[in-house]
C-alpha cells in the first residue's frame, strides 16, 4: 500500500525532479502493461476483429484512457487552490471577502431602478 501511495501522491516541488520522472515512468509502464493485458483478454474472448477496426480501437482507447487520465497526470498539473477563483494572498475583510468580491457585490444592482414600496409600510 505504501508503494501505491507513493505512486499517486503529487509531488509539491516544481519542475521535473528525479523522483517525479521515476514516478512518471512507473505510471506509464503500469498503464502499458494494463492496456496490453486488457487487449489480450478481449482478444481471447473473440473481440479481436472488432479491436482491429478504427472504431473498436477508438472505443478501447476512450474506455481505457479517460478513467486513467488522473492516474497518468498526477504530477503534470499545478495543484489547485483551496477556494477556486480567489487569489491566494489577496487581503480579506472581516467577512472573508477580497476587495474585488466586495466591489462585485456592491455593483451587483448598480443602475437598476428601485421598485415602488411594497405593502403597508408606506404613507397612510
XYZ file of N, CA, C and O in Angstrom:
496
model
N 0.826 -1.196 0.000
C 0.000 0.000 0.000
C 0.870 1.259 0.000
O 0.470 2.288 -0.513
N 2.036 1.184 0.595
C 2.922 2.334 0.634
C 3.408 2.703 -0.776
O 3.544 3.872 -1.109
N 3.684 1.682 -1.598
C 4.095 1.924 -2.980
C 2.996 2.649 -3.753
O 3.256 3.588 -4.486
N 1.749 2.237 -3.577
C 0.625 2.866 -4.272
C 0.468 4.317 -3.814
O 0.204 5.205 -4.614
N 0.614 4.551 -2.523
C 0.508 5.913 -2.008
C 1.610 6.794 -2.604
O 1.379 7.942 -2.976
N 2.821 6.264 -2.687
C 3.941 6.995 -3.295
C 3.653 7.296 -4.761
O 3.992 8.349 -5.275
N 2.968 6.371 -5.430
C 2.724 6.495 -6.864
C 1.649 7.529 -7.183
O 1.726 8.214 -8.194
N 0.640 7.652 -6.335
C -0.498 8.522 -6.665
C -0.490 9.853 -5.912
O -1.407 10.657 -6.089
N 0.517 10.112 -5.092
C 0.595 11.387 -4.388
C 1.368 12.393 -5.233
O 2.485 12.104 -5.660
N 0.798 13.571 -5.499
C 1.523 14.569 -6.288
C 2.740 15.104 -5.546
O 2.726 15.255 -4.334
N 3.761 15.406 -6.301
C 4.995 15.940 -5.747
C 4.860 17.454 -5.651
O 4.581 18.119 -6.643
N 5.057 18.050 -4.459
C 4.857 19.502 -4.316
C 5.961 20.357 -4.930
O 5.769 21.539 -5.135
N 7.106 19.762 -5.230
C 8.208 20.555 -5.779
C 7.970 20.836 -7.254
O 7.550 19.952 -7.995
N 8.230 22.064 -7.695
C 8.023 22.384 -9.112
C 9.119 21.780 -9.981
O 10.206 21.444 -9.502
N 8.833 21.662 -11.249
C 9.816 21.146 -12.198
C 9.845 19.625 -12.214
O 9.129 18.957 -11.477
N 10.683 19.085 -13.078
C 10.800 17.634 -13.199
C 12.028 17.172 -12.430
O 13.153 17.256 -12.903
N 11.785 16.697 -11.229
C 12.864 16.164 -10.408
C 13.028 14.683 -10.704
O 12.192 14.063 -11.373
N 14.101 14.097 -10.204
C 14.358 12.671 -10.446
C 13.235 11.775 -9.905
O 12.761 10.887 -10.615
N 12.750 11.969 -8.660
C 11.645 11.121 -8.183
C 10.366 11.285 -9.008
O 9.630 10.322 -9.227
N 10.112 12.508 -9.461
C 8.911 12.747 -10.262
C 8.997 12.019 -11.599
O 8.025 11.413 -12.058
N 10.156 12.062 -12.227
C 10.337 11.347 -13.500
C 10.274 9.833 -13.294
O 9.741 9.116 -14.150
N 10.786 9.354 -12.172
C 10.702 7.925 -11.873
C 9.250 7.503 -11.700
O 8.826 6.473 -12.226
N 8.472 8.307 -10.973
C 7.044 8.003 -10.812
C 6.320 8.000 -12.149
O 5.474 7.147 -12.403
N 6.629 8.970 -12.998
C 6.006 9.033 -14.312
C 6.343 7.793 -15.133
O 5.461 7.216 -15.786
N 7.580 7.362 -15.090
C 7.990 6.155 -15.794
C 7.244 4.924 -15.277
O 6.741 4.114 -16.065
N 7.133 4.804 -13.959
C 6.412 3.663 -13.379
C 4.943 3.706 -13.774
O 4.348 2.678 -14.124
N 4.334 4.889 -13.746
C 2.925 5.002 -14.146
C 2.716 4.585 -15.598
O 1.763 3.875 -15.922
N 3.580 5.059 -16.472
C 3.453 4.721 -17.896
C 3.654 3.224 -18.110
O 2.924 2.591 -18.887
N 4.619 2.632 -17.422
C 4.832 1.185 -17.548
C 3.626 0.398 -17.044
O 3.197 -0.567 -17.690
N 3.063 0.802 -15.895
C 1.859 0.128 -15.406
C 0.695 0.286 -16.371
O -0.082 -0.650 -16.593
N 0.559 1.465 -16.943
C -0.523 1.703 -17.895
C -0.361 0.830 -19.135
O -1.342 0.241 -19.616
N 0.854 0.723 -19.676
C 1.046 -0.093 -20.873
C 0.839 -1.571 -20.575
O 0.290 -2.299 -21.406
N 1.265 -2.022 -19.401
C 1.011 -3.428 -19.029
C -0.483 -3.672 -18.919
O -0.997 -4.682 -19.422
N -1.209 -2.752 -18.284
C -2.665 -2.901 -18.159
C -3.336 -2.887 -19.532
O -4.217 -3.716 -19.807
N -2.927 -1.989 -20.415
C -3.527 -1.925 -21.755
C -3.231 -3.198 -22.542
O -4.115 -3.727 -23.228
N -2.028 -3.728 -22.434
C -1.671 -4.946 -23.155
C -2.445 -6.149 -22.628
O -2.968 -6.954 -23.412
N -2.539 -6.266 -21.312
C -3.277 -7.389 -20.714
C -4.754 -7.292 -21.062
O -5.390 -8.293 -21.433
N -5.323 -6.110 -20.978
C -6.740 -5.941 -21.310
C -7.003 -6.244 -22.779
O -8.005 -6.890 -23.117
N -6.120 -5.818 -23.660
C -6.268 -6.120 -25.077
C -6.171 -7.628 -25.322
O -6.949 -8.184 -26.112
N -5.250 -8.310 -24.650
C -5.113 -9.757 -24.805
C -6.349 -10.491 -24.300
O -6.807 -11.466 -24.922
N -6.919 -10.015 -23.189
C -8.134 -10.646 -22.656
C -9.300 -10.455 -23.616
O -10.076 -11.390 -23.874
N -9.444 -9.255 -24.167
C -10.531 -9.005 -25.121
C -10.357 -9.843 -26.386
O -11.337 -10.338 -26.950
N -9.123 -10.012 -26.833
C -8.870 -10.865 -27.998
C -9.159 -12.327 -27.685
O -9.633 -13.067 -28.536
N -8.891 -12.761 -26.450
C -9.178 -14.140 -26.051
C -10.676 -14.414 -26.040
O -11.101 -15.548 -26.266
N -11.469 -13.399 -25.777
C -12.926 -13.546 -25.800
C -13.501 -13.412 -27.204
O -14.723 -13.399 -27.371
N -12.653 -13.283 -28.209
C -13.115 -13.239 -29.593
C -13.420 -11.850 -30.119
O -14.094 -11.714 -31.145
N -12.976 -10.820 -29.441
C -13.255 -9.455 -29.888
C -12.104 -8.858 -30.701
O -12.108 -7.661 -30.982
N -11.153 -9.683 -31.105
C -10.003 -9.227 -31.882
C -10.363 -8.537 -33.177
O -9.821 -7.468 -33.487
N -11.278 -9.125 -33.987
C -11.640 -8.439 -35.238
C -12.248 -7.052 -35.018
O -12.074 -6.155 -35.841
N -12.946 -6.862 -33.902
C -13.532 -5.548 -33.611
C -12.469 -4.567 -33.128
O -12.548 -3.370 -33.402
N -11.473 -5.078 -32.379
C -10.397 -4.200 -31.913
C -9.501 -3.745 -33.052
O -8.812 -2.738 -32.930
N -9.505 -4.457 -34.155
C -8.657 -4.088 -35.290
C -9.277 -3.016 -36.177
O -8.630 -2.527 -37.095
N -10.526 -2.654 -35.934
C -11.165 -1.582 -36.708
C -10.855 -0.242 -36.051
O -10.450 -0.174 -34.892
N -11.088 0.850 -36.778
C -10.793 2.167 -36.226
C -11.737 2.510 -35.082
O -11.343 3.100 -34.088
N -13.005 2.115 -35.199
C -13.955 2.449 -34.147
C -13.750 1.556 -32.922
O -13.980 1.981 -31.794
N -13.323 0.327 -33.127
C -13.024 -0.547 -31.994
C -11.825 -0.044 -31.205
O -11.814 -0.054 -29.968
N -10.813 0.414 -31.937
C -9.641 0.984 -31.280
C -10.013 2.268 -30.543
O -9.553 2.507 -29.430
N -10.863 3.086 -31.165
C -11.301 4.327 -30.528
C -12.044 4.047 -29.226
O -11.770 4.673 -28.196
N -12.963 3.094 -29.252
C -13.714 2.756 -28.037
C -12.770 2.216 -26.964
O -12.861 2.583 -25.794
N -11.856 1.352 -27.365
C -10.900 0.780 -26.411
C -10.045 1.874 -25.770
O -9.861 1.902 -24.554
N -9.552 2.780 -26.584
C -8.697 3.852 -26.065
C -9.495 4.776 -25.152
O -9.027 5.150 -24.071
N -10.705 5.145 -25.539
C -11.508 6.037 -24.702
C -11.886 5.379 -23.377
O -11.856 6.027 -22.331
N -12.241 4.093 -23.425
C -12.609 3.404 -22.192
C -11.410 3.174 -21.274
O -11.565 2.994 -20.076
N -10.233 3.191 -21.837
C -9.036 2.980 -21.035
C -8.407 4.293 -20.583
O -8.036 4.434 -19.421
N -8.309 5.262 -21.465
C -7.601 6.498 -21.140
C -8.400 7.432 -20.250
O -7.829 8.078 -19.385
N -9.684 7.547 -20.463
C -10.478 8.502 -19.682
C -10.483 8.148 -18.194
O -10.226 9.022 -17.367
N -10.726 6.899 -17.796
C -10.668 6.614 -16.355
C -9.258 6.744 -15.767
O -9.099 7.084 -14.602
N -8.232 6.484 -16.564
C -6.865 6.520 -16.043
C -6.164 7.855 -16.289
O -4.972 7.982 -16.017
N -6.888 8.850 -16.782
C -6.298 10.157 -17.056
C -5.713 10.781 -15.790
O -4.603 11.285 -15.790
N -6.461 10.749 -14.709
C -5.989 11.332 -13.447
C -4.743 10.599 -12.949
O -3.806 11.210 -12.437
N -4.727 9.293 -13.082
C -3.583 8.491 -12.648
C -2.331 8.855 -13.436
O -1.243 8.940 -12.877
N -2.501 9.113 -14.731
C -1.343 9.411 -15.569
C -0.837 10.846 -15.400
O 0.314 11.127 -15.681
N -1.698 11.758 -14.950
C -1.324 13.171 -14.906
C -1.255 13.739 -13.489
O -1.473 14.930 -13.294
N -0.961 12.910 -12.503
C -0.916 13.384 -11.121
C 0.100 14.503 -10.961
O -0.167 15.526 -10.334
N 1.283 14.371 -11.535
C 2.336 15.365 -11.365
C 2.407 16.386 -12.492
O 3.257 17.258 -12.472
N 1.533 16.301 -13.466
C 1.641 17.167 -14.631
C 1.065 18.554 -14.414
O 1.471 19.498 -15.071
N 0.093 18.697 -13.528
C -0.571 19.983 -13.343
C -0.300 20.526 -11.954
O -0.093 19.787 -11.006
N -0.341 21.851 -11.825
C -0.137 22.510 -10.541
C -1.369 22.258 -9.681
O -2.493 22.404 -10.168
N -1.206 21.889 -8.411
C -2.375 21.667 -7.562
C -3.210 22.927 -7.422
O -2.660 24.035 -7.358
N -4.528 22.773 -7.362
C -5.436 23.906 -7.261
C -5.420 24.538 -5.885
O -4.919 23.966 -4.921
N -5.977 25.718 -5.795
C -6.066 26.406 -4.511
C -7.261 25.883 -3.743
O -8.141 25.235 -4.287
N -7.326 26.236 -2.470
C -8.413 25.780 -1.616
C -9.757 26.331 -2.087
O -10.751 25.637 -2.119
N -9.784 27.613 -2.465
C -11.017 28.235 -2.932
C -10.793 28.686 -4.365
O -9.969 29.556 -4.623
N -11.516 28.094 -5.325
C -11.287 28.469 -6.717
C -11.720 29.904 -7.006
O -12.687 30.402 -6.441
N -10.970 30.571 -7.881
C -11.340 31.909 -8.314
C -10.865 33.009 -7.386
O -11.172 34.163 -7.590
N -10.132 32.670 -6.360
C -9.681 33.675 -5.409
C -8.164 33.628 -5.321
O -7.582 32.577 -5.181
N -7.544 34.779 -5.394
C -6.086 34.835 -5.300
C -5.664 34.438 -3.895
O -6.306 34.799 -2.913
N -4.580 33.701 -3.786
C -4.153 33.161 -2.500
C -3.752 34.229 -1.504
O -4.066 34.151 -0.332
N -3.033 35.263 -1.933
C -2.526 36.248 -1.000
C -3.330 37.533 -0.957
O -2.854 38.529 -0.427
N -4.508 37.567 -1.516
C -5.296 38.798 -1.550
C -5.812 39.124 -0.151
O -6.278 38.244 0.564
N -5.732 40.409 0.255
C -6.230 40.775 1.584
C -7.741 40.632 1.660
O -8.465 40.910 0.710
N -8.206 40.210 2.827
C -9.641 39.969 3.015
C -10.146 40.832 4.172
O -9.395 41.188 5.070
N -11.443 41.115 4.154
C -12.022 41.870 5.256
C -12.513 40.895 6.329
O -12.206 39.711 6.305
N -13.305 41.411 7.272
C -13.776 40.580 8.385
C -14.690 39.449 7.929
O -14.760 38.409 8.552
N -15.396 39.647 6.837
C -16.303 38.618 6.333
C -15.603 37.617 5.425
O -16.208 36.693 4.940
N -14.320 37.832 5.157
C -13.559 36.908 4.328
C -13.633 37.212 2.843
O -13.332 36.356 2.026
N -14.028 38.438 2.491
C -14.146 38.820 1.088
C -12.956 39.659 0.649
O -12.454 40.481 1.418
N -12.520 39.474 -0.556
C -11.467 40.318 -1.105
C -12.100 41.609 -1.612
O -13.324 41.726 -1.713
N -11.254 42.587 -1.945
C -11.787 43.868 -2.408
C -12.530 43.695 -3.734
O -13.538 44.358 -3.981
N -12.056 42.794 -4.580
C -12.745 42.559 -5.857
C -14.122 41.945 -5.625
O -15.097 42.309 -6.298
N -14.223 41.045 -4.644
C -15.529 40.437 -4.347
C -16.478 41.448 -3.718
O -17.677 41.449 -3.999
N -15.948 42.339 -2.843
C -16.793 43.397 -2.262
C -17.298 44.341 -3.338
O -18.468 44.723 -3.358
N -16.401 44.732 -4.276
C -16.799 45.627 -5.360
C -17.847 44.957 -6.237
O -18.823 45.590 -6.654
N -17.674 43.693 -6.514
C -18.645 42.977 -7.353
C -20.004 42.943 -6.669
O -21.042 43.150 -7.307
N -20.027 42.695 -5.377
C -21.288 42.647 -4.646
C -21.925 44.036 -4.559
O -23.135 44.185 -4.678
N -21.108 45.066 -4.362
C -21.625 46.433 -4.268
C -22.235 46.880 -5.591
O -23.257 47.557 -5.632
N -21.604 46.506 -6.692
C -22.080 46.919 -8.016
C -23.063 45.929 -8.631
O -23.413 46.065 -9.793
N -23.501 44.988 -7.858
C -24.376 43.942 -8.390
C -25.673 44.509 -8.971
O -26.118 44.093 -10.021
N -26.259 45.462 -8.268
C -27.512 46.039 -8.734
C -27.345 47.494 -9.154
O -28.284 48.272 -9.117
N -26.143 47.888 -9.535
C -25.891 49.260 -9.950
C -26.665 49.554 -11.236
O -26.645 48.779 -12.178
N -27.354 50.679 -11.254
C -28.111 51.079 -12.435
C -29.501 50.483 -12.505
O -30.261 50.778 -13.414
N -29.868 49.665 -11.537
C -31.204 49.073 -11.527
C -32.101 49.977 -10.697
O -31.793 50.300 -9.554
N -33.212 50.390 -11.280
C -34.125 51.270 -10.554
C -34.878 50.490 -9.500
O -35.259 49.354 -9.708
N -35.076 51.197 -8.403
C -35.821 50.565 -7.319
C -37.298 50.582 -7.653
O -37.812 51.520 -8.251
N -37.964 49.540 -7.225
C -39.401 49.450 -7.446
C -40.169 50.265 -6.421
O -39.583 50.827 -5.489
N -41.470 50.361 -6.567
C -42.297 51.105 -5.606
C -42.300 50.383 -4.245
O -42.009 49.207 -4.180
N -42.631 51.109 -3.191
C -42.707 50.459 -1.877
C -43.750 49.353 -1.883
O -44.772 49.445 -2.534
N -43.455 48.312 -1.138
C -44.377 47.162 -1.113
C -45.135 47.120 0.211
O -44.559 47.353 1.257
N -46.365 46.784 0.103
C -47.187 46.508 1.286
C -47.216 47.608 2.317
O -46.287 48.325 2.460
N -48.075 47.783 3.120
C -48.429 48.818 4.090
C -47.349 49.560 4.819
O -47.642 50.195 5.808
N -46.115 49.540 4.421
C -45.080 50.271 5.141
C -44.958 51.710 4.654
O -44.158 52.468 5.181
N -45.731 52.114 3.664
C -45.636 53.464 3.095
C -46.482 54.490 3.861
O -46.689 54.376 5.049
N -46.988 55.535 3.146
C -47.803 56.587 3.765
C -49.166 56.056 4.165
O -49.656 55.096 3.608
N -49.807 56.861 5.043
C -51.170 56.494 5.454
C -52.173 57.459 4.942
O -52.075 58.550 4.722
